[in-house]
XYZ file of C-alpha atoms in Angstrom:
537
model
C -27.175 -45.638 36.794
C -30.068 -48.001 36.633
C -30.142 -51.796 36.501
C -33.700 -51.883 35.092
C -35.068 -51.082 31.692
C -36.199 -47.465 31.393
C -35.997 -46.760 35.083
C -38.700 -44.476 36.531
C -36.128 -42.779 38.805
C -38.660 -40.336 40.326
C -36.066 -38.970 42.621
C -34.057 -37.796 39.618
C -36.843 -36.314 37.600
C -37.670 -33.127 39.442
C -39.456 -30.633 37.236
C -40.190 -28.540 40.259
C -36.539 -28.075 41.147
C -36.304 -24.415 39.842
C -39.372 -23.555 41.922
C -37.910 -25.084 45.044
C -34.661 -23.350 44.434
C -36.440 -20.058 43.890
C -38.091 -20.534 47.232
C -34.713 -20.686 48.894
C -34.017 -24.387 49.078
C -30.337 -23.830 48.207
C -30.149 -20.420 49.890
C -29.186 -18.740 46.678
C -30.477 -15.335 45.863
C -29.739 -12.879 43.001
C -28.554 -9.681 44.344
C -27.069 -6.582 42.660
C -26.423 -8.439 39.438
C -24.414 -11.110 41.305
C -25.399 -14.242 43.044
C -24.944 -13.984 46.872
C -24.982 -16.970 49.117
C -27.125 -16.238 52.053
C -26.365 -17.685 55.536
C -27.259 -16.859 59.078
C -29.090 -13.919 60.447
C -28.208 -10.185 60.550
C -24.707 -9.282 61.649
C -23.739 -7.561 64.669
C -22.197 -4.358 63.295
C -19.315 -3.786 65.700
C -16.459 -2.877 63.383
C -14.272 -3.895 60.423
C -12.090 -6.794 61.285
C -10.027 -6.897 58.125
C -6.457 -5.684 58.474
C -5.393 -3.349 55.717
C -8.697 -3.911 53.919
C -8.185 -0.680 51.862
C -4.534 -1.519 51.244
C -3.680 1.976 52.396
C -0.422 0.743 53.964
C 0.837 0.848 50.398
C 1.746 -2.745 50.466
C 0.222 -6.190 51.121
C 0.659 -6.183 54.893
C -1.916 -8.490 56.489
C -2.530 -10.369 53.284
C -1.107 -13.582 51.875
C -1.242 -13.603 48.017
C -0.426 -16.155 45.320
C 0.675 -15.439 41.749
C 1.087 -11.844 40.600
C -0.355 -9.362 43.158
C 0.502 -5.903 44.123
C -0.775 -2.640 45.507
C -1.325 0.144 43.010
C -2.267 3.790 43.132
C -4.555 3.500 40.057
C -7.177 2.348 39.565
C -8.488 2.752 43.140
C -12.006 2.862 44.513
C -11.174 5.091 47.440
C -8.148 6.366 49.210
C -4.676 6.169 47.667
C -4.248 2.480 47.047
C -6.040 -0.674 45.950
C -5.184 -4.342 45.157
C -4.392 -5.397 41.677
C -3.692 -9.051 40.882
C -3.346 -11.080 37.657
C -4.321 -14.760 37.556
C -2.220 -17.214 35.549
C -3.098 -20.350 33.717
C -2.557 -22.295 36.950
C -3.299 -19.640 39.519
C -6.298 -17.466 40.528
C -4.217 -14.726 42.169
C -5.783 -15.513 45.537
C -5.263 -13.062 48.355
C -6.394 -14.045 51.883
C -6.138 -13.360 55.578
C -7.190 -15.288 58.634
C -9.310 -13.277 61.195
C -10.313 -13.914 64.796
C -14.096 -14.267 65.219
C -16.620 -15.436 67.923
C -18.517 -18.688 67.673
C -22.258 -18.695 66.816
C -22.105 -15.041 65.504
C -23.261 -13.377 62.354
C -20.793 -11.518 60.074
C -21.137 -9.552 56.892
C -18.301 -9.617 54.348
C -18.050 -6.815 51.831
C -15.705 -5.421 49.257
C -15.349 -3.382 46.141
C -13.979 -5.122 43.085
C -13.570 -4.669 39.308
C -12.451 -6.895 36.477
C -13.495 -10.259 35.028
C -14.552 -13.053 37.394
C -13.649 -11.517 40.809
C -14.663 -13.721 43.763
C -15.082 -12.710 47.349
C -15.751 -15.182 50.155
C -14.825 -16.766 53.392
C -13.809 -20.402 54.375
C -13.593 -22.209 57.675
C -16.810 -20.656 58.967
C -17.998 -23.733 60.556
C -21.169 -23.543 58.410
C -21.939 -22.905 54.755
C -18.866 -21.039 53.463
C -20.221 -18.004 51.529
C -18.853 -16.728 48.165
C -20.084 -14.262 45.695
C -18.744 -12.949 42.407
C -19.034 -10.427 39.697
C -17.575 -9.545 36.237
C -17.799 -5.840 35.592
C -15.135 -3.431 34.327
C -16.160 -0.659 36.700
C -15.988 -0.726 40.600
C -18.922 -2.670 42.086
C -19.636 -3.841 45.583
C -19.900 -7.483 46.481
C -21.440 -8.483 49.808
C -22.449 -11.727 51.594
C -23.010 -12.912 55.145
C -22.546 -15.966 57.257
C -22.878 -17.289 60.794
C -19.981 -19.014 62.439
C -20.273 -22.516 63.967
C -20.217 -23.433 67.511
C -16.469 -24.227 67.533
C -15.260 -21.536 65.134
C -12.709 -18.963 66.374
C -11.071 -17.950 63.178
C -12.233 -17.609 59.523
C -10.255 -16.941 56.344
C -11.521 -14.192 53.992
C -10.270 -14.163 50.424
C -10.546 -12.428 47.081
C -9.351 -13.871 43.788
C -9.826 -13.960 40.036
C -10.096 -16.896 37.744
C -7.623 -19.000 35.834
C -6.257 -17.307 32.718
C -8.468 -14.224 32.962
C -7.335 -10.623 33.043
C -6.261 -8.629 36.099
C -8.749 -7.768 38.723
C -8.857 -4.925 41.407
C -10.076 -4.972 44.898
C -10.521 -2.275 47.541
C -12.154 -1.514 50.877
C -12.677 -5.107 51.975
C -14.568 -5.324 55.242
C -15.694 -8.090 57.658
C -18.273 -6.493 60.002
C -18.948 -8.071 63.376
C -17.521 -8.567 66.871
C -13.858 -9.441 67.202
C -12.819 -12.724 68.407
C -10.563 -13.453 71.350
C -8.011 -15.711 69.653
C -4.813 -14.424 67.983
C -4.395 -15.786 64.645
C -0.906 -15.634 63.084
C -0.692 -12.639 60.769
C -0.483 -13.541 57.154
C 3.018 -12.641 55.603
C 3.207 -10.069 52.888
C 3.654 -11.772 49.554
C 6.076 -10.608 46.893
C 4.273 -8.700 44.183
C 5.987 -10.738 41.621
C 5.603 -14.191 43.250
C 5.084 -16.942 40.714
C 2.456 -19.677 40.533
C 3.294 -22.810 42.473
C 2.503 -25.290 39.690
C 1.686 -25.334 36.084
C -1.237 -27.367 34.624
C -1.013 -29.247 31.296
C -3.043 -26.595 29.622
C -5.200 -23.541 30.638
C -8.547 -22.202 29.690
C -8.857 -19.505 27.110
C -7.811 -16.065 28.533
C -10.730 -14.401 26.691
C -14.286 -15.345 27.453
C -16.401 -16.080 24.432
C -19.122 -13.797 25.855
C -20.228 -12.246 29.086
C -22.709 -14.228 31.139
C -26.213 -12.948 30.985
C -26.669 -13.642 34.657
C -24.642 -14.872 37.561
C -23.746 -18.449 38.070
C -24.547 -20.444 41.236
C -21.171 -21.998 41.203
C -18.382 -20.657 43.367
C -14.688 -21.280 44.086
C -14.185 -24.222 46.326
C -12.575 -24.683 49.732
C -10.128 -27.409 50.020
C -10.456 -30.148 52.638
C -8.044 -28.294 54.886
C -10.300 -25.331 54.996
C -8.138 -23.111 52.794
C -10.032 -21.145 50.145
C -9.870 -21.632 46.451
C -6.549 -23.390 45.371
C -3.585 -21.211 44.513
C -2.304 -23.630 41.983
C -4.285 -26.793 40.961
C -2.463 -30.073 41.486
C -2.898 -32.222 38.435
C -3.780 -35.879 39.531
C -2.097 -38.852 38.012
C -3.379 -39.350 34.480
C -3.235 -43.138 34.755
C -1.807 -43.081 31.173
C -4.999 -41.679 29.754
C -5.191 -39.339 26.790
C -6.103 -35.642 27.237
C -9.801 -36.408 26.146
C -11.512 -39.646 27.036
C -14.607 -41.621 26.302
C -16.115 -43.511 29.362
C -18.661 -46.244 29.215
C -20.364 -48.404 31.858
C -20.335 -52.176 31.374
C -23.317 -53.968 32.855
C -22.650 -56.981 35.004
C -26.383 -57.883 34.566
C -29.000 -58.352 31.911
C -31.673 -55.664 31.707
C -32.670 -55.967 28.120
C -29.640 -54.316 26.569
C -27.072 -56.203 24.459
C -25.161 -58.616 26.773
C -21.464 -58.329 26.491
C -18.225 -59.927 27.767
C -15.810 -57.295 28.920
C -13.675 -58.041 25.834
C -16.703 -57.124 23.630
C -16.735 -53.611 24.904
C -16.260 -51.229 22.017
C -12.559 -50.143 21.412
C -13.417 -46.453 21.503
C -13.954 -46.499 25.265
C -10.893 -45.361 27.095
C -12.316 -45.982 30.637
C -14.609 -48.895 31.291
C -16.595 -48.762 34.523
C -17.684 -52.221 35.617
C -21.107 -51.955 37.189
C -21.409 -52.620 40.055
C -19.683 -53.475 43.298
C -21.923 -54.792 46.066
C -22.328 -53.881 49.684
C -21.412 -56.399 52.323
C -22.442 -56.920 55.975
C -19.345 -54.969 57.098
C -20.143 -51.202 57.103
C -18.357 -49.573 54.178
C -16.890 -52.614 52.679
C -17.589 -53.758 49.126
C -17.386 -57.060 47.125
C -17.713 -57.915 43.519
C -18.936 -61.192 41.818
C -19.893 -61.860 38.232
C -23.702 -62.146 37.786
C -24.361 -65.947 37.319
C -27.391 -65.218 35.133
C -25.274 -63.068 32.922
C -22.571 -65.615 32.858
C -24.971 -68.317 31.795
C -26.573 -66.174 29.112
C -23.007 -65.553 27.675
C -22.525 -69.308 27.527
C -20.371 -69.642 30.533
C -18.401 -66.529 31.288
C -16.048 -67.357 34.141
C -14.209 -65.308 36.667
C -10.983 -66.273 34.930
C -12.332 -65.101 31.576
C -13.306 -61.776 33.171
C -9.777 -61.305 34.597
C -8.264 -62.198 31.273
C -10.508 -59.551 29.622
C -9.347 -56.883 31.995
C -5.696 -57.847 31.137
C -6.530 -57.551 27.432
C -8.110 -54.115 27.818
C -4.971 -52.991 29.616
C -2.831 -54.315 26.732
C -5.038 -52.261 24.481
C -4.229 -49.128 26.529
C -7.641 -48.963 28.276
C -8.419 -48.446 31.966
C -11.021 -50.496 33.850
C -12.494 -49.280 37.125
C -15.020 -50.797 39.526
C -18.180 -48.696 39.853
C -19.569 -48.324 43.353
C -23.292 -47.887 43.809
C -25.726 -47.390 41.028
C -29.424 -46.556 41.430
C -29.974 -49.456 43.788
C -26.579 -49.639 45.477
C -26.415 -48.467 49.096
C -22.866 -48.389 50.377
C -22.440 -46.029 53.404
C -19.138 -44.607 54.375
C -19.856 -42.185 57.183
C -17.285 -42.782 59.835
C -13.586 -43.563 60.158
C -14.146 -47.389 60.533
C -16.291 -47.557 57.412
C -13.821 -45.461 55.458
C -11.067 -47.954 56.394
C -13.273 -50.885 55.434
C -14.022 -49.267 52.041
C -10.391 -48.624 51.302
C -9.197 -52.072 52.388
C -11.911 -53.958 50.499
C -11.616 -51.920 47.371
C -7.796 -52.397 47.379
C -8.278 -56.088 47.712
C -10.504 -56.193 44.650
C -8.132 -53.952 42.682
C -5.326 -56.292 43.348
C -7.348 -59.432 42.639
C -8.923 -58.234 39.385
C -6.536 -55.649 38.122
C -8.869 -52.782 38.342
C -7.177 -49.413 37.836
C -9.373 -47.607 40.335
C -12.960 -46.944 41.272
C -15.969 -45.024 40.040
C -18.291 -43.399 42.670
C -21.914 -43.567 41.425
C -23.642 -43.540 44.831
C -27.218 -42.274 44.246
C -28.488 -42.696 47.837
C -26.279 -40.105 49.548
C -22.581 -39.608 50.191
C -20.589 -38.389 53.134
C -18.065 -36.012 51.534
C -15.685 -36.168 54.461
C -15.322 -39.769 55.255
C -15.688 -41.076 51.663
C -13.027 -38.634 50.671
C -10.873 -39.945 53.474
C -11.509 -43.501 52.141
C -10.657 -42.470 48.633
C -7.380 -40.863 49.613
C -6.426 -43.904 51.620
C -7.128 -46.067 48.612
C -5.203 -43.945 46.295
C -2.182 -44.140 48.578
C -2.418 -47.912 48.497
C -2.687 -48.079 44.714
C -0.206 -45.394 43.839
C 0.219 -43.014 40.923
C -1.812 -44.977 38.389
C -4.970 -44.692 40.379
C -7.995 -43.687 38.365
C -10.997 -42.033 40.131
C -14.184 -41.188 38.270
C -17.624 -40.112 39.477
C -21.018 -40.139 37.998
C -23.378 -38.036 40.198
C -26.920 -37.244 39.377
C -27.410 -33.683 38.136
C -28.892 -32.446 41.431
C -25.867 -33.627 43.202
C -23.601 -31.223 41.351
C -26.049 -28.333 41.178
C -24.384 -26.370 43.919
C -21.050 -26.427 45.654
C -22.874 -26.782 48.953
C -24.118 -30.221 47.847
C -22.591 -33.260 49.370
C -21.505 -34.756 46.025
C -19.950 -31.566 44.773
C -18.161 -31.280 48.116
C -16.852 -34.881 47.622
C -15.558 -33.994 44.174
C -13.816 -30.861 45.666
C -12.458 -32.805 48.610
C -10.819 -35.339 46.175
C -9.812 -32.883 43.586
C -6.091 -33.699 44.017
C -6.736 -37.363 43.004
C -9.795 -36.969 40.780
C -9.592 -37.974 37.175
C -13.083 -36.918 35.894
C -16.634 -36.306 37.034
C -19.152 -37.363 34.419
C -22.419 -35.997 35.725
C -25.625 -37.755 34.554
C -27.300 -35.075 32.498
C -30.545 -36.936 32.273
C -33.532 -38.034 34.403
C -33.288 -34.496 35.731
C -36.177 -32.325 34.449
C -35.432 -28.746 34.025
C -32.700 -26.831 36.055
C -31.158 -23.509 36.416
C -27.862 -23.109 34.592
C -24.901 -21.108 35.756
C -26.601 -17.988 34.275
C -29.666 -18.352 36.442
C -31.959 -19.296 33.586
C -33.904 -22.555 33.432
C -32.911 -25.087 30.788
C -34.582 -28.381 30.076
C -32.861 -31.754 29.865
C -32.227 -33.241 26.466
C -30.681 -30.067 25.154
C -27.183 -28.728 24.509
C -27.987 -25.707 26.634
C -28.833 -27.880 29.666
C -25.456 -29.697 29.521
C -23.252 -26.647 28.865
C -24.916 -24.444 31.398
C -24.511 -27.220 34.080
C -20.878 -27.841 33.144
C -20.318 -24.118 33.509
C -21.562 -24.438 37.087
C -19.123 -27.227 37.811
C -16.019 -25.426 36.518
C -17.029 -22.090 38.203
C -17.591 -24.149 41.285
C -13.950 -25.128 41.473
C -13.326 -28.258 39.292
C -10.669 -27.956 36.483
C -12.077 -28.348 33.013
C -10.058 -31.509 32.441
C -11.904 -32.994 35.467
C -15.353 -32.464 33.945
C -17.085 -34.698 31.454
C -20.566 -35.034 29.874
C -22.711 -37.993 30.957
C -25.592 -39.045 28.695
C -27.665 -42.149 27.914
C -26.556 -44.219 24.915
C -30.112 -44.527 23.582
C -33.710 -43.555 24.445
C -34.140 -46.853 26.166
C -31.250 -46.372 28.475
C -32.844 -43.705 30.672
C -36.265 -42.343 31.700
C -35.556 -39.027 29.981
C -32.829 -36.719 28.730
C -31.461 -38.669 25.777
C -29.669 -36.578 23.139
C -28.201 -37.936 19.863
C -24.527 -38.136 19.137
C -24.496 -34.940 17.072
C -25.874 -32.971 20.008
C -23.251 -34.428 22.334
C -20.529 -33.410 19.892
C -22.098 -29.922 19.697
C -22.025 -29.690 23.519
C -18.370 -30.572 23.595
C -17.543 -28.049 20.828
C -19.464 -25.337 22.653
C -17.521 -26.002 25.821
C -14.142 -26.403 24.190
C -14.094 -23.640 21.637
C -17.408 -21.783 21.748
C -18.953 -23.185 18.532
C -22.159 -25.045 17.978
C -23.728 -23.650 21.175
C -27.406 -23.155 21.712
C -28.823 -20.038 23.240
C -26.429 -20.386 26.194
C -22.822 -19.517 25.430
C -20.358 -20.227 28.261
C -18.422 -17.240 29.714
C -15.094 -18.800 28.694
C -13.707 -21.545 26.442
C -12.534 -24.749 28.088
C -10.406 -26.662 25.512
C -9.297 -29.143 28.094
C -12.821 -30.402 28.814
C -12.268 -34.125 29.470
C -14.715 -35.848 27.261
C -17.991 -37.846 27.452
C -19.486 -40.748 29.283
C -22.524 -42.932 28.572
C -24.840 -45.438 30.222
C -23.970 -47.972 28.875
C -21.699 -49.833 26.539
C -24.456 -52.465 26.381
C -27.112 -49.893 25.454
C -24.597 -48.367 22.887
C -24.323 -51.830 21.279
C -28.044 -52.136 21.235
C -28.288 -48.805 19.441
C -25.841 -49.801 16.718
C -22.743 -48.429 18.472
C -23.771 -44.901 17.610
C -22.260 -43.299 20.672
C -18.863 -45.032 20.657
C -18.517 -44.580 16.899
C -19.544 -40.974 16.558
C -18.882 -39.381 19.917
C -15.811 -41.496 20.318
C -14.293 -40.209 17.043
C -15.208 -36.661 17.954
C -13.682 -36.843 21.468
C -10.424 -38.478 20.201
C -10.000 -35.843 17.454
C -10.237 -32.964 19.970
C -6.939 -31.053 20.188
């Protein structure tokens, strides 16, 4: 988010992004109707390392599966048996096994699959973890490759479906390359009728509204521990928030928008992000001070007034978080010491002011490992009411391999909502591989599709837009278009040319920069989008 009027933000306006991506910047390539993640060089074709990859043992020996998974005699791709698994509302029906490999070595992972949204991939590779997917009724082959890291001795290969979708099949799964020397513990066979480990508050529609016209760049995530896509999402504490929320940033500075006391923030906002915390001379540590110039313009807005306003917002059922970063904010958390400093200083501010949590809006780079460590430490200090929001730039959430996307996935267990800034972005590829321009419903919905297919739950994803044409350098859409984007994502109505491959009725809501620019624009966003968000079932 910018502190200046109509920020140029050249780093965020990249009209050449699709060209760069097409040239291989993100190492994504369309192959065989699916999107394969390319990594490393050619594999050393020594042999298949997957145990019971064709499921010819007649059971799940060698595999560990979640949800409802079994070996069937029909349909099969070859031989007598194949895997058939049915995802649930809280489970992807993930089947995996850990395999011994050699460091610094190329491998090729391949398998035959059928059914909606079948994913094949590997985690713990020590490099870029590969994943590919398809959605076809007939048997089709998925293939991807990777190179192990210098200290990698085992990898976990997996196949799974997607939440709430129909059963999928898998057969003849192979990992080709030289065998390792370690002896990983064999995966236990899972009961064919094992049940999901947890249940979310709601699940996506079991019937996609349409088939994707291409293949998304998003892929299932790996958790911080190195396990592949979660077998049952853990719902983070809600912090007392409604199912659908409106988020707005309150400016602790004057940049030409309407100046506000915190008490003046429009009542439609459920989450108010105070912008911004400041860096200190201690690495990773943050501080916060009311802007003296703003206080003077407001006729003497004191620290005590501000604290009282936070308490009043709490009394009204709102949540107030401290936003970290902004366009000009450079707070670096890239080692254990900085992570500890961040957590300690943020906790002090939370206790002093009554903040409910933090918002991560770092636009000058993030370390997904140590910042995630800091946020988990902070959450453990605050407790179950902790609210964690994020507002990455669009490019930061373009691919699961991006640092910001990794941060979101690494904190998924405590994450409230990611409101990506769908502006100052230029044109970008959507999850169907087509290019969409900012300032359109298609741009927003196709990017949200990438986020959800990349591993975030729909209730953790929101829409971030400017409150007026003056609030950003480009990408403004009016409130009607925001409402249309929400409808498209939630129930498949009011879409543009892009129609998401599924309905996500639990989509979390919308965010705007800022409550001040909203006020300057006649409160259009809070009045119209706020009413729409709060009316969503």
